[in-house]
Amino acid sequence: MSKRRISIFGATGSIGQSTIDLIKRDFDAYDVVAVSGGQNIAQLAKDAIALRADVAVTADESKLAALRAALAGSGVDVAAGQAALIEAAARPVDWTMSAIVGAAGLEPGLEALKHGGTLALANKESLVTAGKLLMSTAKAHGARVLPVDSEHSAVFQALVGEDMSTVERVIITASGGAFRDWPLETLKDATVASASTHPNWNMGQRITIDSASMFNKALELIETREFFDVAPEKIETIMHPQSLVHALVGYNDGAIMAHVGPHDMRHAIGYALHWPERQHLPVERLDLAKISQLEFREVDLARYPAIGLAHEVMQRGGLSGAVFIAAKDAALDAFIDGRIGFVQMAELVADVLDALLPDSGLIDATMSLDNLRQTTQIGAEHAQSWIDRV
Ligand code: NAD
Ligand code: MG
């Protein structure tokens, strides 16, 4: 059997490293074309050599010399900067992991879709800002997008063999983050340190704070809408403190198919890597008797206003996802910098949406990269002036 050609964007991050772990376990099956990273040149060089990649790209142009030195004599080509990332994504492969964090993941992902093949999408931000553009690009080039976010992989698995017209609801679970049991009135005093610890797992600071505020879940609801093209009113969120049921799909005969699995992103990554088959994966086998209880409770929208905002964005559509992410990122930066409080993050995003979304130009505009860039900038500027006012 010929080897599968693969590229990994965001290889040095958490998802990238889990992907590499799986690839290395069955290395003879793969031919690695491109790997990309950012600041962590030592890691990028080490992985590029171990995976015998054709090219290693750092997003940071100032790190080109360091990458070149680290890979001297290895036979791995080196490149740096955004244009180089896109050029690397244009190299034909069968499977691409999109695991860059943030808006920077959009263009390499779009480029990868242009050679057909499969895009395993961890970069949720690109679906939230430009879902229609990604999906139409995939369609135009006969490419496939597979979900890597655990909830979306769970929905995807619960949908196997089913007809979308029989789906009544898609239920995304949420752990509730650091403040799920805090009295509501104390949330306004939440500090950056207390928001940065997750009850169930260790992740980067930004996504951990986004879990405490449920802005991460808000992005995932919009991601669900874009990925599966389900109507916003069919998308629900439920609190599930154990985070073992990743998502559920409810059908028109009353059945609910739930996906239960360990807290290990290698499950969702592996499913996207081997799809449509299942292959053995090195993840924990859950001991249900030991777990003994799975709890579910309603999401309190007063505690988690981000969920209501996500529904507003889904209803509006168009470029509203780009406004949402721009405002949310500005709010998160300002909270981390101590400029605004925890509950003010959602107030800021709500005010920016209120100010910008009634302008139907943002909803009706064509979803081009230029329009997205401009919209993101307008959203960020509005957010900044809000922060400067308070
Ligand atoms: P991370 O911060 O650990 O890694 C991010 C990667 O992107 C690194 O390789 C970094 O070098 C690269 N990068 C950062 N800024 C860049 C830029 N401007 N241009 C190019 N590359 C850049 O992030 P992660 O946790 O691996 O998450 C990656 C994506 O997957 C995110 O969109 C995240 O929301 C999503 N995701 C992560 C998890 C998780 O458990 N970590 C779960 C679901 C979805
Ligand atoms: Mg998730």
Tab-separated table of C-alpha atoms and ligand atoms in Angstrom:
chain	number	residue	atom	x	y	z
A	1	MET	CA	0.000	0.000	0.000
A	2	SER	CA	1.313	3.447	-0.811
A	3	LYS	CA	2.045	5.739	2.081
A	4	ARG	CA	-0.409	8.482	3.017
A	5	ARG	CA	1.028	11.939	2.507
A	6	ILE	CA	0.236	14.213	5.430
A	7	SER	CA	0.984	17.727	6.668
A	8	ILE	CA	0.581	19.085	10.186
A	9	PHE	CA	-0.019	22.804	10.720
A	10	GLY	CA	0.407	23.877	14.331
A	11	ALA	CA	2.586	20.802	14.900
A	12	THR	CA	4.254	22.207	18.027
A	13	GLY	CA	0.988	22.844	19.881
A	14	SER	CA	-1.086	20.566	22.042
A	15	ILE	CA	-3.180	19.107	19.191
A	16	GLY	CA	-0.155	18.977	16.882
A	17	GLN	CA	1.875	17.012	19.423
A	18	SER	CA	-0.955	14.536	19.974
A	19	THR	CA	-1.198	14.096	16.202
A	20	ILE	CA	2.532	13.454	15.961
A	21	ASP	CA	2.285	10.905	18.761
A	22	LEU	CA	-0.228	8.912	16.702
A	23	ILE	CA	1.771	9.243	13.460
A	24	LYS	CA	4.986	8.046	15.117
A	25	ARG	CA	3.304	4.899	16.388
A	26	ASP	CA	2.676	3.786	12.808
A	27	PHE	CA	5.341	5.755	11.038
A	28	ASP	CA	5.796	3.453	8.025
A	29	ALA	CA	2.244	4.218	6.897
A	30	TYR	CA	2.947	7.941	6.412
A	31	ASP	CA	4.979	10.275	4.290
A	32	VAL	CA	5.155	13.604	6.108
A	33	VAL	CA	5.288	16.609	3.792
A	34	ALA	CA	5.041	19.796	5.913
A	35	VAL	CA	5.114	20.636	9.615
A	36	SER	CA	4.618	24.136	11.006
A	37	GLY	CA	5.149	25.900	14.295
A	38	GLY	CA	5.703	29.314	15.798
A	39	GLN	CA	8.171	30.264	18.520
A	40	ASN	CA	9.250	26.810	19.636
A	41	ILE	CA	11.997	26.180	17.085
A	42	ALA	CA	13.672	23.373	19.030
A	43	GLN	CA	10.447	21.346	19.068
A	44	LEU	CA	9.673	22.063	15.422
A	45	ALA	CA	13.169	20.995	14.315
A	46	LYS	CA	13.110	17.861	16.453
A	47	ASP	CA	9.750	16.777	15.047
A	48	ALA	CA	10.684	17.646	11.456
A	49	ILE	CA	13.732	15.391	11.733
A	50	ALA	CA	11.910	12.562	13.505
A	51	LEU	CA	9.093	12.653	10.941
A	52	ARG	CA	11.504	13.140	7.990
A	53	ALA	CA	9.348	16.026	6.786
A	54	ASP	CA	10.035	17.654	3.422
A	55	VAL	CA	9.652	21.160	4.861
A	56	ALA	CA	9.396	22.854	8.266
A	57	VAL	CA	7.823	26.298	8.458
A	58	THR	CA	7.827	28.736	11.351
A	59	ALA	CA	5.131	31.390	11.304
A	60	ASP	CA	7.616	33.834	12.835
A	61	GLU	CA	9.926	35.313	10.185
A	62	SER	CA	12.441	36.424	12.805
A	63	LYS	CA	13.004	32.753	13.669
A	64	LEU	CA	14.069	31.671	10.176
A	65	ALA	CA	17.816	31.737	10.911
A	66	ALA	CA	17.332	29.731	14.107
A	67	LEU	CA	15.251	27.136	12.261
A	68	ARG	CA	17.801	26.956	9.452
A	69	ALA	CA	20.590	26.382	11.981
A	70	ALA	CA	18.608	23.734	13.849
A	71	LEU	CA	17.908	21.834	10.626
A	72	ALA	CA	21.301	22.282	8.916
A	73	GLY	CA	22.357	19.057	7.198
A	74	SER	CA	19.036	17.327	7.955
A	75	GLY	CA	17.685	17.513	4.423
A	76	VAL	CA	14.514	19.250	5.673
A	77	ASP	CA	13.719	22.468	3.766
A	78	VAL	CA	13.025	25.516	5.931
A	79	ALA	CA	10.774	28.534	5.449
A	80	ALA	CA	9.171	31.275	7.529
A	81	GLY	CA	6.218	33.640	7.526
A	82	GLN	CA	2.576	33.601	6.488
A	83	ALA	CA	3.258	33.316	2.739
A	84	ALA	CA	5.513	30.324	3.388
A	85	LEU	CA	2.786	28.672	5.471
A	86	ILE	CA	0.341	29.025	2.622
A	87	GLU	CA	2.904	27.753	0.133
A	88	ALA	CA	3.483	24.701	2.347
A	89	ALA	CA	-0.271	24.122	2.581
A	90	ALA	CA	-0.434	24.141	-1.225
A	91	ARG	CA	1.846	21.085	-1.427
A	92	PRO	CA	-0.463	18.201	-2.313
A	93	VAL	CA	-1.165	15.688	0.475
A	94	ASP	CA	-3.922	13.235	1.340
A	95	TRP	CA	-4.528	14.510	4.868
A	96	THR	CA	-3.833	17.845	6.581
A	97	MET	CA	-4.119	18.630	10.279
A	98	SER	CA	-5.288	22.218	10.834
A	99	ALA	CA	-4.162	22.873	14.421
A	100	ILE	CA	-2.903	26.443	14.314
A	101	VAL	CA	-4.634	28.465	17.016
A	102	GLY	CA	-6.720	31.516	16.121
A	103	ALA	CA	-7.439	33.414	12.923
A	104	ALA	CA	-4.022	32.518	11.479
A	105	GLY	CA	-5.336	29.006	10.786
A	106	LEU	CA	-7.865	30.091	8.180
A	107	GLU	CA	-5.703	30.715	5.114
A	108	PRO	CA	-3.490	27.604	5.356
A	109	GLY	CA	-6.691	25.575	5.846
A	110	LEU	CA	-8.336	27.104	2.777
A	111	GLU	CA	-5.204	26.488	0.733
A	112	ALA	CA	-5.039	22.847	1.822
A	113	LEU	CA	-8.633	22.319	0.661
A	114	LYS	CA	-7.681	23.372	-2.850
A	115	HIS	CA	-5.791	20.151	-3.561
A	116	GLY	CA	-8.702	17.930	-2.577
A	117	GLY	CA	-7.858	15.470	0.191
A	118	THR	CA	-8.965	15.693	3.804
A	119	LEU	CA	-8.660	18.605	6.198
A	120	ALA	CA	-8.819	17.495	9.836
A	121	LEU	CA	-10.025	20.683	11.475
A	122	ALA	CA	-9.066	21.487	15.064
A	123	ASN	CA	-8.882	25.225	14.349
A	124	LYS	CA	-12.464	26.067	15.392
A	125	GLU	CA	-11.873	29.793	14.904
A	126	SER	CA	-11.723	29.354	11.124
A	127	LEU	CA	-15.148	27.679	11.070
A	128	VAL	CA	-16.667	30.342	13.321
A	129	THR	CA	-15.352	33.236	11.235
A	130	ALA	CA	-15.598	31.702	7.791
A	131	GLY	CA	-17.562	28.451	7.896
A	132	LYS	CA	-19.393	29.102	4.636
A	133	LEU	CA	-16.159	29.958	2.826
A	134	LEU	CA	-14.381	26.843	4.127
A	135	MET	CA	-17.236	24.522	3.289
A	136	SER	CA	-17.817	25.975	-0.183
A	137	THR	CA	-14.067	25.784	-0.927
A	138	ALA	CA	-14.077	22.132	0.146
A	139	LYS	CA	-17.053	21.422	-2.084
A	140	ALA	CA	-15.573	23.223	-5.087
A	141	HIS	CA	-12.373	21.163	-4.883
A	142	GLY	CA	-13.810	17.812	-3.870
A	143	ALA	CA	-12.072	18.029	-0.490
A	144	ARG	CA	-13.410	16.779	2.828
A	145	VAL	CA	-13.445	18.494	6.207
A	146	LEU	CA	-13.453	16.234	9.270
A	147	PRO	CA	-13.971	17.507	12.820
A	148	VAL	CA	-11.268	17.256	15.481
A	149	ASP	CA	-12.841	19.280	18.280
A	150	SER	CA	-14.012	16.528	20.653
A	151	GLU	CA	-17.687	17.572	20.725
A	152	HIS	CA	-17.864	17.751	16.946
A	153	SER	CA	-16.102	14.449	16.476
A	154	ALA	CA	-18.692	13.046	18.894
A	155	VAL	CA	-21.605	14.474	16.881
A	156	PHE	CA	-20.018	13.231	13.661
A	157	GLN	CA	-19.740	9.723	15.133
A	158	ALA	CA	-23.310	9.809	16.476
A	159	LEU	CA	-24.507	10.684	12.953
A	160	VAL	CA	-22.905	7.736	11.164
A	161	GLY	CA	-25.475	5.996	8.986
A	162	GLU	CA	-28.255	8.443	9.890
A	163	ASP	CA	-30.284	10.797	7.754
A	164	MET	CA	-29.833	14.481	8.735
A	165	SER	CA	-33.553	15.082	8.151
A	166	THR	CA	-34.329	12.833	11.155
A	167	VAL	CA	-32.165	14.883	13.542
A	168	GLU	CA	-34.271	16.847	16.016
A	169	ARG	CA	-31.464	18.242	18.122
A	170	VAL	CA	-27.735	18.262	18.646
A	171	ILE	CA	-26.670	18.574	22.267
A	172	ILE	CA	-23.192	19.840	23.070
A	173	THR	CA	-21.946	19.203	26.616
A	174	ALA	CA	-20.055	21.754	28.702
A	175	SER	CA	-17.995	21.168	31.828
A	176	GLY	CA	-18.878	24.600	33.197
A	177	GLY	CA	-15.244	25.536	33.823
A	178	ALA	CA	-13.660	27.030	36.915
A	179	PHE	CA	-16.680	28.931	38.256
A	180	ARG	CA	-19.488	26.459	37.753
A	181	ASP	CA	-20.161	26.263	41.495
A	182	TRP	CA	-19.377	29.846	42.492
A	183	PRO	CA	-22.293	31.953	43.754
A	184	LEU	CA	-23.386	34.089	40.809
A	185	GLU	CA	-22.839	37.399	42.603
A	186	THR	CA	-19.158	36.582	43.266
A	187	LEU	CA	-18.296	36.129	39.568
A	188	LYS	CA	-17.595	39.822	39.152
A	189	ASP	CA	-14.640	39.436	41.531
A	190	ALA	CA	-13.128	36.473	39.674
A	191	THR	CA	-9.394	36.889	39.095
A	192	VAL	CA	-7.278	35.844	36.136
A	193	ALA	CA	-5.561	33.236	38.315
A	194	SER	CA	-8.817	31.655	39.461
A	195	ALA	CA	-10.208	31.638	35.904
A	196	SER	CA	-7.053	29.931	34.653
A	197	THR	CA	-7.567	26.590	36.414
A	198	HIS	CA	-9.855	24.017	34.833
A	199	PRO	CA	-11.612	21.463	37.030
A	200	ASN	CA	-11.155	18.603	34.519
A	201	TRP	CA	-7.968	19.139	32.521
A	202	ASN	CA	-4.879	21.203	31.762
A	203	MET	CA	-4.996	23.430	28.695
A	204	GLY	CA	-3.516	26.759	27.697
A	205	GLN	CA	-4.538	29.850	29.707
A	206	ARG	CA	-6.730	31.453	27.038
A	207	ILE	CA	-8.860	28.372	26.386
A	208	THR	CA	-9.133	27.699	30.131
A	209	ILE	CA	-10.515	31.195	30.740
A	210	ASP	CA	-12.771	30.691	27.708
A	211	SER	CA	-14.071	27.549	29.424
A	212	ALA	CA	-14.833	29.423	32.655
A	213	SER	CA	-16.821	32.031	30.692
A	214	MET	CA	-18.146	29.395	28.244
A	215	PHE	CA	-16.921	31.500	25.331
A	216	ASN	CA	-15.194	28.322	24.172
A	217	LYS	CA	-18.573	26.542	24.234
A	218	ALA	CA	-20.120	29.489	22.408
A	219	LEU	CA	-17.556	29.039	19.622
A	220	GLU	CA	-18.377	25.334	19.577
A	221	LEU	CA	-22.097	25.981	19.119
A	222	ILE	CA	-21.375	28.166	16.100
A	223	GLU	CA	-18.905	25.516	14.910
A	224	THR	CA	-21.731	22.940	15.163
A	225	ARG	CA	-24.003	25.114	13.077
A	226	GLU	CA	-21.351	25.584	10.390
A	227	PHE	CA	-20.081	22.031	10.364
A	228	PHE	CA	-23.339	20.108	10.269
A	229	ASP	CA	-25.577	22.797	8.797
A	230	VAL	CA	-28.182	22.272	11.537
A	231	ALA	CA	-30.638	25.043	12.356
A	232	PRO	CA	-29.601	27.137	15.391
A	233	GLU	CA	-32.805	26.251	17.259
A	234	LYS	CA	-31.844	22.575	17.127
A	235	ILE	CA	-28.515	23.185	18.872
A	236	GLU	CA	-28.547	22.841	22.669
A	237	THR	CA	-25.957	23.012	25.428
A	238	ILE	CA	-26.042	21.016	28.632
A	239	MET	CA	-23.797	21.132	31.687
A	240	HIS	CA	-22.036	17.842	32.254
A	241	PRO	CA	-19.364	18.170	34.933
A	242	GLN	CA	-17.620	14.831	34.205
A	243	SER	CA	-16.959	15.749	30.529
A	244	LEU	CA	-17.164	12.108	29.449
A	245	VAL	CA	-20.237	12.419	27.246
A	246	HIS	CA	-18.881	14.742	24.560
A	247	ALA	CA	-22.100	15.316	22.636
A	248	LEU	CA	-25.486	13.738	21.913
A	249	VAL	CA	-27.745	13.644	18.869
A	250	GLY	CA	-31.520	13.375	19.330
A	251	TYR	CA	-33.609	11.778	16.552
A	252	ASN	CA	-37.256	12.024	15.527
A	253	ASP	CA	-38.117	8.662	17.113
A	254	GLY	CA	-36.985	9.868	20.540
A	255	ALA	CA	-33.647	8.060	20.488
A	256	ILE	CA	-30.589	9.910	21.683
A	257	MET	CA	-27.173	8.698	20.535
A	258	ALA	CA	-24.486	9.783	22.997
A	259	HIS	CA	-20.750	9.656	22.467
A	260	VAL	CA	-18.850	8.644	25.611
A	261	GLY	CA	-15.075	8.666	25.658
A	262	PRO	CA	-11.937	9.477	27.640
A	263	HIS	CA	-10.484	12.983	28.087
A	264	ASP	CA	-7.873	12.464	25.411
A	265	MET	CA	-7.785	14.436	22.187
A	266	ARG	CA	-5.996	11.520	20.518
A	267	HIS	CA	-9.398	9.839	20.241
A	268	ALA	CA	-10.896	12.576	18.045
A	269	ILE	CA	-7.620	13.098	16.158
A	270	GLY	CA	-7.310	9.352	15.547
A	271	TYR	CA	-10.909	9.117	14.368
A	272	ALA	CA	-10.247	11.867	11.799
A	273	LEU	CA	-6.953	10.227	10.815
A	274	HIS	CA	-8.414	6.774	10.154
A	275	TRP	CA	-11.940	7.689	9.053
A	276	PRO	CA	-14.011	5.998	7.682
A	277	GLU	CA	-12.422	3.103	9.566
A	278	ARG	CA	-11.843	2.731	13.263
A	279	GLN	CA	-8.372	1.686	14.256
A	280	HIS	CA	-6.845	0.799	17.606
A	281	LEU	CA	-5.940	3.932	19.577
A	282	PRO	CA	-3.726	4.200	22.667
A	283	VAL	CA	-6.324	5.896	24.875
A	284	GLU	CA	-7.826	4.959	28.231
A	285	ARG	CA	-10.706	2.454	28.257
A	286	LEU	CA	-13.319	3.918	30.567
A	287	ASP	CA	-14.318	1.914	33.626
A	288	LEU	CA	-17.988	2.856	33.841
A	289	ALA	CA	-18.547	1.135	37.185
A	290	LYS	CA	-15.736	3.206	38.673
A	291	ILE	CA	-17.132	6.395	37.137
A	292	SER	CA	-20.565	5.318	38.460
A	293	GLN	CA	-22.321	8.626	37.760
A	294	LEU	CA	-22.825	10.936	34.837
A	295	GLU	CA	-24.589	14.181	35.780
A	296	PHE	CA	-26.397	16.640	33.575
A	297	ARG	CA	-27.894	19.999	34.433
A	298	GLU	CA	-29.324	22.980	32.675
A	299	VAL	CA	-27.002	25.785	31.600
A	300	ASP	CA	-27.735	28.961	33.548
A	301	LEU	CA	-27.707	31.726	30.921
A	302	ALA	CA	-27.208	34.387	33.584
A	303	ARG	CA	-23.974	32.690	34.610
A	304	TYR	CA	-22.944	32.005	31.007
A	305	PRO	CA	-24.206	34.858	28.796
A	306	ALA	CA	-21.768	33.756	26.062
A	307	ILE	CA	-24.217	30.971	25.176
A	308	GLY	CA	-27.010	33.457	24.450
A	309	LEU	CA	-24.600	35.523	22.368
A	310	ALA	CA	-23.664	32.455	20.308
A	311	HIS	CA	-27.331	31.909	19.497
A	312	GLU	CA	-27.598	35.521	18.362
A	313	VAL	CA	-24.580	35.047	16.080
A	314	MET	CA	-25.997	31.806	14.650
A	315	GLN	CA	-29.315	33.519	13.909
A	316	ARG	CA	-27.609	36.458	12.198
A	317	GLY	CA	-25.092	34.463	10.176
A	318	GLY	CA	-23.022	36.252	7.530
A	319	LEU	CA	-19.915	37.886	8.950
A	320	SER	CA	-21.235	38.031	12.513
A	321	GLY	CA	-18.924	35.180	13.571
A	322	ALA	CA	-15.930	37.337	12.646
A	323	VAL	CA	-17.259	40.204	14.800
A	324	PHE	CA	-17.890	37.785	17.650
A	325	ILE	CA	-14.369	36.350	17.657
A	326	ALA	CA	-12.731	39.756	17.284
A	327	ALA	CA	-14.702	41.125	20.242
A	328	LYS	CA	-14.184	38.018	22.346
A	329	ASP	CA	-10.418	38.024	21.764
A	330	ALA	CA	-10.164	41.715	22.637
A	331	ALA	CA	-12.219	41.093	25.784
A	332	LEU	CA	-10.026	38.172	26.788
A	333	ASP	CA	-6.825	40.201	26.259
A	334	ALA	CA	-8.273	43.027	28.371
A	335	PHE	CA	-9.292	40.630	31.169
A	336	ILE	CA	-5.836	38.999	31.207
A	337	ASP	CA	-4.236	42.488	31.281
A	338	GLY	CA	-6.418	43.470	34.236
A	339	ARG	CA	-8.273	46.173	32.301
A	340	ILE	CA	-11.758	44.677	32.608
A	341	GLY	CA	-13.414	42.229	34.990
A	342	PHE	CA	-14.549	38.690	34.261
A	343	VAL	CA	-18.248	39.470	33.754
A	344	GLN	CA	-17.379	42.492	31.631
A	345	MET	CA	-16.043	40.212	28.903
A	346	ALA	CA	-19.560	39.139	27.920
A	347	GLU	CA	-20.913	42.691	28.392
A	348	LEU	CA	-18.286	43.951	25.962
A	349	VAL	CA	-19.049	41.295	23.345
A	350	ALA	CA	-22.805	41.895	23.692
A	351	ASP	CA	-22.359	45.657	23.213
A	352	VAL	CA	-20.123	45.191	20.160
A	353	LEU	CA	-22.655	42.791	18.588
A	354	ASP	CA	-25.484	45.239	19.363
A	355	ALA	CA	-23.547	48.088	17.805
A	356	LEU	CA	-22.430	46.270	14.660
A	357	LEU	CA	-24.890	43.560	13.727
A	358	PRO	CA	-27.908	45.729	12.941
A	359	ASP	CA	-25.761	47.016	10.067
A	360	SER	CA	-26.992	44.434	7.575
A	361	GLY	CA	-23.915	45.054	5.424
A	362	LEU	CA	-22.054	42.731	7.771
A	363	ILE	CA	-24.665	40.059	7.449
A	364	ASP	CA	-25.148	40.252	3.690
A	365	ALA	CA	-21.574	40.923	2.543
A	366	THR	CA	-19.790	38.289	0.481
A	367	MET	CA	-17.569	36.127	2.637
A	368	SER	CA	-14.229	36.992	1.028
A	369	LEU	CA	-10.911	37.067	2.871
A	370	ASP	CA	-10.809	40.849	2.392
A	371	ASN	CA	-14.256	41.325	3.887
A	372	LEU	CA	-13.394	39.032	6.777
A	373	ARG	CA	-10.198	40.931	7.506
A	374	GLN	CA	-12.017	44.257	7.424
A	375	THR	CA	-14.836	42.983	9.628
A	376	THR	CA	-12.397	41.565	12.152
A	377	GLN	CA	-10.669	44.918	12.298
A	378	ILE	CA	-13.929	46.812	12.793
A	379	GLY	CA	-14.924	44.401	15.567
A	380	ALA	CA	-11.560	44.772	17.281
A	381	GLU	CA	-11.685	48.575	17.051
A	382	HIS	CA	-15.171	48.713	18.568
A	383	ALA	CA	-14.048	46.437	21.357
A	384	GLN	CA	-10.993	48.576	22.003
A	385	SER	CA	-12.988	51.764	22.288
A	386	TRP	CA	-15.371	49.996	24.716
A	387	ILE	CA	-12.368	48.996	26.859
A	388	ASP	CA	-10.966	52.539	26.709
A	389	ARG	CA	-14.323	53.935	27.888
A	390	VAL	CA	-14.743	51.764	31.017
B	1	NAD	P1	-1.576	25.551	21.058
B	1	NAD	O1	-1.501	26.955	21.505
B	1	NAD	O2	-1.069	24.462	21.947
B	1	NAD	O3	-0.784	25.396	19.647
B	1	NAD	C1	-1.018	26.291	18.605
B	1	NAD	C2	-0.115	26.021	17.409
B	1	NAD	O4	-0.318	27.095	16.473
B	1	NAD	C3	1.376	26.003	17.710
B	1	NAD	O5	2.022	25.105	16.845
B	1	NAD	C4	1.797	27.436	17.384
B	1	NAD	O6	3.164	27.531	17.030
B	1	NAD	C5	0.928	27.745	16.211
B	1	NAD	N1	0.653	29.175	16.054
B	1	NAD	C6	0.309	30.063	17.027
B	1	NAD	N2	0.116	31.289	16.497
B	1	NAD	C7	0.328	31.172	15.161
B	1	NAD	C8	0.266	32.079	14.056
B	1	NAD	N3	-0.030	33.380	14.235
B	1	NAD	N4	0.534	31.610	12.820
B	1	NAD	C9	0.850	30.303	12.622
B	1	NAD	N5	0.939	29.398	13.628
B	1	NAD	C10	0.679	29.831	14.881
B	1	NAD	O7	-3.084	25.283	20.651
B	1	NAD	P2	-3.895	23.910	20.701
B	1	NAD	O8	-4.442	23.714	22.063
B	1	NAD	O9	-3.105	22.820	20.069
B	1	NAD	O10	-5.132	24.292	19.777
B	1	NAD	C11	-5.054	24.348	18.354
B	1	NAD	C12	-6.453	24.536	17.797
B	1	NAD	O11	-7.228	23.392	18.165
B	1	NAD	C13	-7.200	25.738	18.358
B	1	NAD	O12	-8.012	26.282	17.373
B	1	NAD	C14	-8.059	25.144	19.473
B	1	NAD	O13	-9.233	25.871	19.713
B	1	NAD	C15	-8.383	23.795	18.889
B	1	NAD	N6	-8.716	22.771	19.883
B	1	NAD	C16	-7.821	22.438	20.863
B	1	NAD	C17	-8.147	21.468	21.800
B	1	NAD	C18	-7.160	21.043	22.871
B	1	NAD	O14	-7.495	20.163	23.667
B	1	NAD	N7	-5.951	21.573	22.939
B	1	NAD	C19	-9.395	20.843	21.740
B	1	NAD	C20	-10.269	21.194	20.723
B	1	NAD	C21	-9.928	22.172	19.789
B	2	MG	MG	-14.132	21.102	22.372
